[in-house]
mmCIF file of C-alpha atoms in Angstrom:
data_model
loop_
_atom_site.group_PDB
_atom_site.id
_atom_site.type_symbol
_atom_site.label_atom_id
_atom_site.label_comp_id
_atom_site.label_asym_id
_atom_site.label_seq_id
_atom_site.Cartn_x
_atom_site.Cartn_y
_atom_site.Cartn_z
ATOM 1 C CA UNK A 58 -0.314 0.095 -0.026
ATOM 2 C CA UNK A 59 1.712 3.576 -0.529
ATOM 3 C CA UNK A 60 1.174 6.304 2.237
ATOM 4 C CA UNK A 61 -0.105 9.514 2.449
ATOM 5 C CA UNK A 62 2.998 10.805 1.666
ATOM 6 C CA UNK A 63 3.879 8.383 -1.377
ATOM 7 C CA UNK A 64 0.598 8.560 -2.822
ATOM 8 C CA UNK A 65 1.089 12.399 -3.300
ATOM 9 C CA UNK A 66 3.700 12.748 -4.712
ATOM 10 C CA UNK A 67 2.957 8.967 -7.627
ATOM 11 C CA UNK A 68 -0.076 11.770 -8.473
ATOM 12 C CA UNK A 69 2.765 14.943 -8.457
ATOM 13 C CA UNK A 70 4.511 12.502 -10.541
ATOM 14 C CA UNK A 71 1.750 11.926 -12.608
ATOM 15 C CA UNK A 72 0.802 15.330 -13.014
ATOM 16 C CA UNK A 73 4.224 16.696 -14.044
ATOM 17 C CA UNK A 74 4.200 13.464 -16.698
ATOM 18 C CA UNK A 75 1.563 14.947 -18.242
ATOM 19 C CA UNK A 76 2.328 18.548 -18.299
ATOM 20 C CA UNK A 77 5.616 17.535 -19.901
ATOM 21 C CA UNK A 78 3.658 15.356 -22.752
ATOM 22 C CA UNK A 79 0.454 17.082 -23.087
ATOM 23 C CA UNK A 80 0.476 18.809 -26.172
ATOM 24 C CA UNK A 81 -1.436 21.843 -27.469
ATOM 25 C CA UNK A 82 -1.306 22.751 -31.409
ATOM 26 C CA UNK A 83 -2.358 26.117 -33.038
ATOM 27 C CA UNK A 84 -3.930 26.938 -36.730
ATOM 28 C CA UNK A 85 -4.522 29.981 -38.150
ATOM 29 C CA UNK A 86 -4.872 31.519 -40.712
ATOM 30 C CA UNK A 87 -8.694 32.407 -41.520
ATOM 31 C CA UNK A 88 -9.484 35.411 -44.091
ATOM 32 C CA UNK A 89 -13.246 36.446 -44.623
ATOM 33 C CA UNK A 90 -14.619 38.171 -47.855
ATOM 34 C CA UNK A 91 -17.580 39.990 -48.355
ATOM 35 C CA UNK A 92 -18.355 39.230 -52.139
ATOM 36 C CA UNK A 93 -21.134 40.324 -54.612
ATOM 37 C CA UNK A 94 -21.797 36.629 -55.344
ATOM 38 C CA UNK A 95 -22.054 35.788 -51.151
ATOM 39 C CA UNK A 96 -18.902 35.576 -48.732
ATOM 40 C CA UNK A 97 -15.770 33.818 -49.518
ATOM 41 C CA UNK A 98 -13.718 32.138 -46.915
ATOM 42 C CA UNK A 99 -10.217 30.619 -47.407
ATOM 43 C CA UNK A 100 -7.617 29.509 -44.855
ATOM 44 C CA UNK A 101 -3.965 27.962 -45.128
ATOM 45 C CA UNK A 102 -3.605 24.626 -44.353
ATOM 46 C CA UNK A 103 -0.703 24.833 -41.623
ATOM 47 C CA UNK A 104 -1.307 23.582 -37.783
ATOM 48 C CA UNK A 105 1.986 23.714 -35.475
ATOM 49 C CA UNK A 106 2.833 22.450 -32.500
ATOM 50 C CA UNK A 107 6.272 21.906 -30.768
ATOM 51 C CA UNK A 108 6.680 18.264 -30.931
ATOM 52 C CA UNK A 109 5.824 17.805 -34.807
ATOM 53 C CA UNK A 110 6.189 21.124 -35.842
ATOM 54 C CA UNK A 111 3.912 22.432 -38.688
ATOM 55 C CA UNK A 112 1.776 20.230 -40.196
ATOM 56 C CA UNK A 113 -1.071 20.033 -42.867
ATOM 57 C CA UNK A 114 -4.776 19.827 -41.665
ATOM 58 C CA UNK A 115 -8.164 20.947 -42.739
ATOM 59 C CA UNK A 116 -9.357 24.502 -41.308
ATOM 60 C CA UNK A 117 -12.523 24.525 -43.585
ATOM 61 C CA UNK A 118 -15.445 22.241 -42.961
ATOM 62 C CA UNK A 119 -18.424 21.992 -44.824
ATOM 63 C CA UNK A 120 -21.599 20.839 -42.402
ATOM 64 C CA UNK A 121 -24.286 20.268 -44.770
ATOM 65 C CA UNK A 122 -23.467 21.455 -47.994
ATOM 66 C CA UNK A 123 -25.581 24.782 -46.290
ATOM 67 C CA UNK A 124 -22.873 25.404 -43.534
ATOM 68 C CA UNK A 125 -19.466 26.227 -43.457
ATOM 69 C CA UNK A 126 -16.671 27.042 -40.782
ATOM 70 C CA UNK A 127 -13.757 27.512 -39.875
ATOM 71 C CA UNK A 128 -11.477 26.790 -36.872
ATOM 72 C CA UNK A 129 -8.299 29.106 -35.387
ATOM 73 C CA UNK A 130 -6.484 29.428 -32.249
ATOM 74 C CA UNK A 131 -5.760 26.314 -29.670
ATOM 75 C CA UNK A 132 -8.005 23.837 -32.056
ATOM 76 C CA UNK A 133 -6.349 20.071 -30.471
ATOM 77 C CA UNK A 134 -5.023 18.715 -27.172
ATOM 78 C CA UNK A 135 -2.505 15.579 -27.753
ATOM 79 C CA UNK A 136 -0.598 13.594 -25.613
ATOM 80 C CA UNK A 137 2.633 12.541 -26.727
ATOM 81 C CA UNK A 138 4.159 8.720 -26.894
ATOM 82 C CA UNK A 139 6.754 7.965 -28.055
ATOM 83 C CA UNK A 140 7.508 10.706 -30.527
ATOM 84 C CA UNK A 141 4.026 10.142 -31.530
ATOM 85 C CA UNK A 142 1.102 12.537 -30.418
ATOM 86 C CA UNK A 143 -2.975 11.408 -30.206
ATOM 87 C CA UNK A 144 -5.702 13.736 -29.857
ATOM 88 C CA UNK A 145 -7.659 14.092 -26.704
ATOM 89 C CA UNK A 146 -9.471 16.840 -27.951
ATOM 90 C CA UNK A 147 -10.023 18.372 -31.238
ATOM 91 C CA UNK A 148 -12.338 21.557 -32.025
ATOM 92 C CA UNK A 149 -12.996 20.484 -35.893
ATOM 93 C CA UNK A 150 -14.868 17.372 -34.436
ATOM 94 C CA UNK A 151 -16.595 18.567 -31.552
ATOM 95 C CA UNK A 152 -18.207 21.014 -33.044
ATOM 96 C CA UNK A 153 -18.877 18.076 -36.443
ATOM 97 C CA UNK A 154 -20.130 15.338 -32.861
ATOM 98 C CA UNK A 155 -22.225 18.410 -31.957
ATOM 99 C CA UNK A 156 -24.028 18.785 -35.720
ATOM 100 C CA UNK A 157 -23.801 14.734 -35.927
ATOM 101 C CA UNK A 158 -27.192 15.075 -34.121
ATOM 102 C CA UNK A 159 -28.969 17.471 -34.830
ATOM 103 C CA UNK A 160 -29.446 19.593 -38.126
ATOM 104 C CA UNK A 161 -27.580 23.749 -37.881
ATOM 105 C CA UNK A 162 -30.197 26.342 -36.510
ATOM 106 C CA UNK A 163 -29.364 29.485 -36.650
ATOM 107 C CA UNK A 164 -31.383 30.105 -33.415
ATOM 108 C CA UNK A 165 -29.989 31.173 -29.668
ATOM 109 C CA UNK A 166 -31.200 28.023 -27.904
ATOM 110 C CA UNK A 167 -29.057 25.639 -29.925
ATOM 111 C CA UNK A 168 -26.349 28.474 -30.363
ATOM 112 C CA UNK A 169 -25.948 27.749 -26.033
ATOM 113 C CA UNK A 170 -26.230 24.286 -26.560
ATOM 114 C CA UNK A 171 -23.224 24.224 -29.084
ATOM 115 C CA UNK A 172 -20.580 26.231 -27.122
ATOM 116 C CA UNK A 173 -21.937 24.234 -23.522
ATOM 117 C CA UNK A 174 -20.666 21.404 -25.601
ATOM 118 C CA UNK A 175 -17.681 22.785 -26.738
ATOM 119 C CA UNK A 176 -16.711 24.345 -23.334
ATOM 120 C CA UNK A 177 -17.373 21.247 -21.694
ATOM 121 C CA UNK A 178 -15.278 18.753 -23.764
ATOM 122 C CA UNK A 179 -12.211 21.683 -23.711
ATOM 123 C CA UNK A 180 -12.052 21.991 -20.446
ATOM 124 C CA UNK A 181 -12.208 18.536 -19.329
ATOM 125 C CA UNK A 182 -9.649 17.755 -21.273
ATOM 126 C CA UNK A 183 -7.381 19.924 -20.070
ATOM 127 C CA UNK A 184 -8.264 19.169 -16.836
ATOM 128 C CA UNK A 185 -7.742 15.759 -17.557
ATOM 129 C CA UNK A 186 -4.373 16.507 -18.381
ATOM 130 C CA UNK A 187 -3.518 19.087 -16.050
ATOM 131 C CA UNK A 188 -2.773 21.740 -18.689
ATOM 132 C CA UNK A 189 -5.065 25.608 -18.753
ATOM 133 C CA UNK A 190 -5.545 26.997 -22.094
ATOM 134 C CA UNK A 191 -3.522 30.047 -22.638
ATOM 135 C CA UNK A 192 -2.890 32.703 -25.472
ATOM 136 C CA UNK A 193 0.775 33.272 -27.230
ATOM 137 C CA UNK A 194 2.673 36.334 -25.863
ATOM 138 C CA UNK A 195 2.120 38.257 -29.001
ATOM 139 C CA UNK A 196 -2.225 37.821 -28.679
ATOM 140 C CA UNK A 197 -3.761 41.230 -28.716
ATOM 141 C CA UNK A 198 -6.840 39.462 -26.902
ATOM 142 C CA UNK A 199 -7.677 36.544 -24.736
ATOM 143 C CA UNK A 200 -9.256 34.497 -27.614
ATOM 144 C CA UNK A 201 -8.124 30.969 -27.056
ATOM 145 C CA UNK A 202 -9.857 29.439 -29.675
ATOM 146 C CA UNK A 203 -12.533 30.402 -32.403
ATOM 147 C CA UNK A 204 -14.966 29.325 -34.906
ATOM 148 C CA UNK A 205 -16.690 31.337 -37.578
ATOM 149 C CA UNK A 206 -19.930 29.820 -38.705
ATOM 150 C CA UNK A 207 -20.356 31.132 -42.869
ATOM 151 C CA UNK A 208 -24.137 30.250 -43.256
ATOM 152 C CA UNK A 209 -27.032 31.511 -45.146
ATOM 153 C CA UNK A 210 -29.181 33.101 -42.890
ATOM 154 C CA UNK A 211 -32.400 34.860 -43.430
ATOM 155 C CA UNK A 212 -32.040 34.955 -47.381
ATOM 156 C CA UNK A 213 -28.017 36.481 -47.108
ATOM 157 C CA UNK A 214 -24.928 34.908 -46.407
ATOM 158 C CA UNK A 215 -24.282 35.063 -43.117
ATOM 159 C CA UNK A 216 -21.122 35.428 -40.051
ATOM 160 C CA UNK A 217 -21.078 34.576 -36.586
ATOM 161 C CA UNK A 218 -18.102 34.196 -34.407
ATOM 162 C CA UNK A 219 -18.024 31.616 -31.759
ATOM 163 C CA UNK A 220 -14.920 32.351 -29.583
ATOM 164 C CA UNK A 221 -13.719 30.850 -25.931
ATOM 165 C CA UNK A 222 -11.749 33.430 -23.651
ATOM 166 C CA UNK A 223 -9.184 33.348 -21.371
ATOM 167 C CA UNK A 224 -10.985 32.247 -17.873
ATOM 168 C CA UNK A 225 -13.482 30.088 -19.475
ATOM 169 C CA UNK A 226 -15.910 32.458 -20.473
ATOM 170 C CA UNK A 227 -17.812 31.984 -24.196
ATOM 171 C CA UNK A 228 -19.408 34.194 -26.745
ATOM 172 C CA UNK A 229 -20.820 34.232 -30.347
ATOM 173 C CA UNK A 230 -21.196 37.736 -31.672
ATOM 174 C CA UNK A 231 -22.442 38.871 -35.801
ATOM 175 C CA UNK A 232 -19.482 38.856 -37.713
ATOM 176 C CA UNK A 233 -18.284 42.364 -39.441
ATOM 177 C CA UNK A 234 -19.870 43.187 -43.252
ATOM 178 C CA UNK A 235 -16.523 44.479 -43.548
ATOM 179 C CA UNK A 236 -13.364 42.031 -44.197
ATOM 180 C CA UNK A 237 -12.378 39.638 -41.654
ATOM 181 C CA UNK A 238 -8.627 38.473 -40.757
ATOM 182 C CA UNK A 239 -7.874 36.555 -37.777
ATOM 183 C CA UNK A 240 -5.209 34.819 -36.355
ATOM 184 C CA UNK A 241 -1.276 35.390 -36.340
ATOM 185 C CA UNK A 242 -2.033 39.005 -38.734
ATOM 186 C CA UNK A 243 1.139 40.417 -37.867
ATOM 187 C CA UNK A 244 2.008 40.639 -41.190
ATOM 188 C CA UNK A 245 -1.495 41.963 -42.260
ATOM 189 C CA UNK A 246 -0.683 45.097 -39.678
ATOM 190 C CA UNK A 247 2.440 45.607 -40.409
ATOM 191 C CA UNK A 248 1.597 45.942 -44.426
ATOM 192 C CA UNK A 249 -1.014 48.795 -43.620
ATOM 193 C CA UNK A 250 1.627 50.408 -41.421
ATOM 194 C CA UNK A 251 2.607 54.069 -43.078
ATOM 195 C CA UNK A 252 6.707 53.999 -43.114
ATOM 196 C CA UNK A 253 9.197 56.566 -43.524
ATOM 197 C CA UNK A 254 11.566 53.604 -45.018
ATOM 198 C CA UNK A 255 10.210 51.686 -48.164
ATOM 199 C CA UNK A 256 12.977 48.861 -47.415
ATOM 200 C CA UNK A 257 11.072 47.218 -44.295
ATOM 201 C CA UNK A 258 10.344 44.788 -46.352
ATOM 202 C CA UNK A 259 6.051 44.846 -46.941
ATOM 203 C CA UNK A 260 6.627 48.229 -49.200
ATOM 204 C CA UNK A 261 5.843 45.971 -52.377
ATOM 205 C CA UNK A 262 2.322 45.117 -51.033
ATOM 206 C CA UNK A 263 1.525 48.848 -49.744
ATOM 207 C CA UNK A 264 -1.222 50.852 -52.312
ATOM 208 C CA UNK A 265 -2.267 48.301 -54.533
ATOM 209 C CA UNK A 266 -5.676 49.100 -56.023
ATOM 210 C CA UNK A 267 -6.837 45.495 -56.274
ATOM 211 C CA UNK A 268 -6.007 45.113 -51.867
ATOM 212 C CA UNK A 269 -7.658 48.376 -51.420
ATOM 213 C CA UNK A 270 -11.041 48.312 -52.924
ATOM 214 C CA UNK A 271 -11.604 45.171 -51.726
ATOM 215 C CA UNK A 272 -11.045 46.349 -48.365
ATOM 216 C CA UNK A 273 -12.728 49.396 -48.777
ATOM 217 C CA UNK A 274 -15.958 49.271 -47.167
ATOM 218 C CA UNK A 275 -17.666 52.578 -47.854
ATOM 219 C CA UNK A 276 -16.623 52.478 -51.706
ATOM 220 C CA UNK A 277 -19.560 52.467 -53.821
ATOM 221 C CA UNK A 278 -21.902 49.366 -53.865
ATOM 222 C CA UNK A 279 -19.047 47.326 -51.503
ATOM 223 C CA UNK A 280 -19.788 44.728 -51.643
ATOM 224 C CA UNK A 281 -21.110 44.189 -55.247
ATOM 225 C CA UNK A 282 -17.823 46.142 -55.986
ATOM 226 C CA UNK A 283 -16.096 43.601 -54.717
ATOM 227 C CA UNK A 284 -15.789 39.498 -57.267
ATOM 228 C CA UNK A 285 -14.619 36.311 -56.108
ATOM 229 C CA UNK A 286 -11.488 36.536 -57.775
ATOM 230 C CA UNK A 287 -10.892 40.103 -56.537
ATOM 231 C CA UNK A 288 -11.150 38.047 -52.903
ATOM 232 C CA UNK A 289 -9.567 35.219 -53.361
ATOM 233 C CA UNK A 290 -6.648 37.353 -54.837
ATOM 234 C CA UNK A 291 -6.495 39.512 -51.484
ATOM 235 C CA UNK A 292 -6.518 36.123 -49.218
ATOM 236 C CA UNK A 293 -3.837 34.507 -51.341
ATOM 237 C CA UNK A 294 -2.002 37.734 -51.017
ATOM 238 C CA UNK A 295 -1.752 37.813 -47.401
ATOM 239 C CA UNK A 296 -1.570 34.009 -46.287
ATOM 240 C CA UNK A 297 1.459 33.886 -49.070
ATOM 241 C CA UNK A 298 2.908 37.244 -47.152
ATOM 242 C CA UNK A 299 2.417 35.638 -43.786
ATOM 243 C CA UNK A 300 3.642 32.304 -44.742
ATOM 244 C CA UNK A 301 6.846 33.856 -45.966
ATOM 245 C CA UNK A 302 7.582 37.060 -43.998
ATOM 246 C CA UNK A 303 6.559 36.575 -39.653
ATOM 247 C CA UNK A 304 9.823 36.317 -39.690
ATOM 248 C CA UNK A 305 10.027 40.480 -40.388
ATOM 249 C CA UNK A 306 8.060 40.707 -37.299
ATOM 250 C CA UNK A 307 7.994 38.632 -34.658
ATOM 251 C CA UNK A 308 9.625 35.605 -33.011
ATOM 252 C CA UNK A 309 6.994 33.198 -32.879
ATOM 253 C CA UNK A 310 6.802 30.140 -34.765
ATOM 254 C CA UNK A 311 5.479 30.970 -38.307
ATOM 255 C CA UNK A 312 2.192 29.281 -37.658
ATOM 256 C CA UNK A 313 0.640 29.994 -41.612
ATOM 257 C CA UNK A 314 1.869 28.241 -44.037
ATOM 258 C CA UNK A 315 1.077 29.068 -47.741
ATOM 259 C CA UNK A 316 -0.992 26.447 -48.463
ATOM 260 C CA UNK A 317 -4.767 27.314 -48.779
ATOM 261 C CA UNK A 318 -8.506 25.963 -49.192
ATOM 262 C CA UNK A 319 -11.522 28.332 -49.978
ATOM 263 C CA UNK A 320 -14.931 28.032 -49.906
ATOM 264 C CA UNK A 321 -17.958 30.662 -50.755
ATOM 265 C CA UNK A 322 -21.461 30.579 -49.341
ATOM 266 C CA UNK A 323 -23.890 31.846 -51.540
ATOM 267 C CA UNK A 324 -27.481 33.732 -51.156
ATOM 268 C CA UNK A 325 -30.325 30.473 -51.122
ATOM 269 C CA UNK A 326 -27.871 27.684 -53.154
ATOM 270 C CA UNK A 327 -25.518 27.380 -49.509
ATOM 271 C CA UNK A 328 -21.492 26.312 -49.576
ATOM 272 C CA UNK A 329 -19.492 25.629 -52.093
ATOM 273 C CA UNK A 330 -15.873 24.436 -52.843
ATOM 274 C CA UNK A 331 -13.975 27.327 -54.673
ATOM 275 C CA UNK A 332 -10.249 25.310 -54.222
ATOM 276 C CA UNK A 333 -8.154 22.714 -52.429
ATOM 277 C CA UNK A 334 -4.986 22.767 -51.735
ATOM 278 C CA UNK A 335 -3.794 25.726 -53.663
ATOM 279 C CA UNK A 336 -0.479 26.921 -53.480
ATOM 280 C CA UNK A 337 -0.654 30.530 -52.964
ATOM 281 C CA UNK A 338 3.009 30.489 -55.016
ATOM 282 C CA UNK A 339 1.744 29.764 -57.882
ATOM 283 C CA UNK A 340 2.252 32.335 -60.515
ATOM 284 C CA UNK A 341 -0.844 34.605 -61.156
ATOM 285 C CA UNK A 342 -2.618 33.533 -57.830
ATOM 286 C CA UNK A 343 -1.474 35.944 -55.810
ATOM 287 C CA UNK A 344 0.367 39.817 -55.959
ATOM 288 C CA UNK A 345 3.410 39.543 -57.666
ATOM 289 C CA UNK A 346 6.068 39.911 -54.748
#
């Protein structure tokens, strides 16, 4: 039999082992662009953790050809065993499991059920492994993970953002009516920061008419003046720029890869794939840089 002291030491040892071998995986980047045809959503395919480094994964998903969703942030918690990771919690699988048992409805009661379910599975996994949720030191807010739902709601493409915050609060908000970019966005912010010098590594991406027109919510007719091709060029440009230039603005690992997926949610016709596993470095896909 264990004495009380030995039992406590054994429990402490187990917790320490779990702390060492519990591995969170992180995902970014998601770009949402309103266009004349509907809302275009693009995401890179890189997932990163400190054991495997960068791996390829899906970040965009379709529920029932009417609803799509994207995941950002700490999207997976795994246990390491001899260099291999076994997932304990996966955000996308938790979302799909919830909707496997019901049809999607844009109703307050169902959003409450969803957030309760995701919060429970996420927190139970972290509690079992003894690792608290966290955000990176360079994060600009307290969001641990986010699920962006894009669907045909009330006759128009609609976005709802489900966010889990440090401290356990989980929120559901309507998405913006303008271009929305979330994830590892330091490079995007630098592109739009006026610089006195032209050799800061981003001068070639400033002032392009295609980007300015797509981002300009106040432009006449916006977003009817934005085509699907405009949206894809903008998303490809930002995804490629971040994947190649993150080292110029941050010491964080580059969580954004150059390969991406794109989909669109149109009024009345739901979610449709536009591209799968497209390399943004291919000629003609992004603005030249």
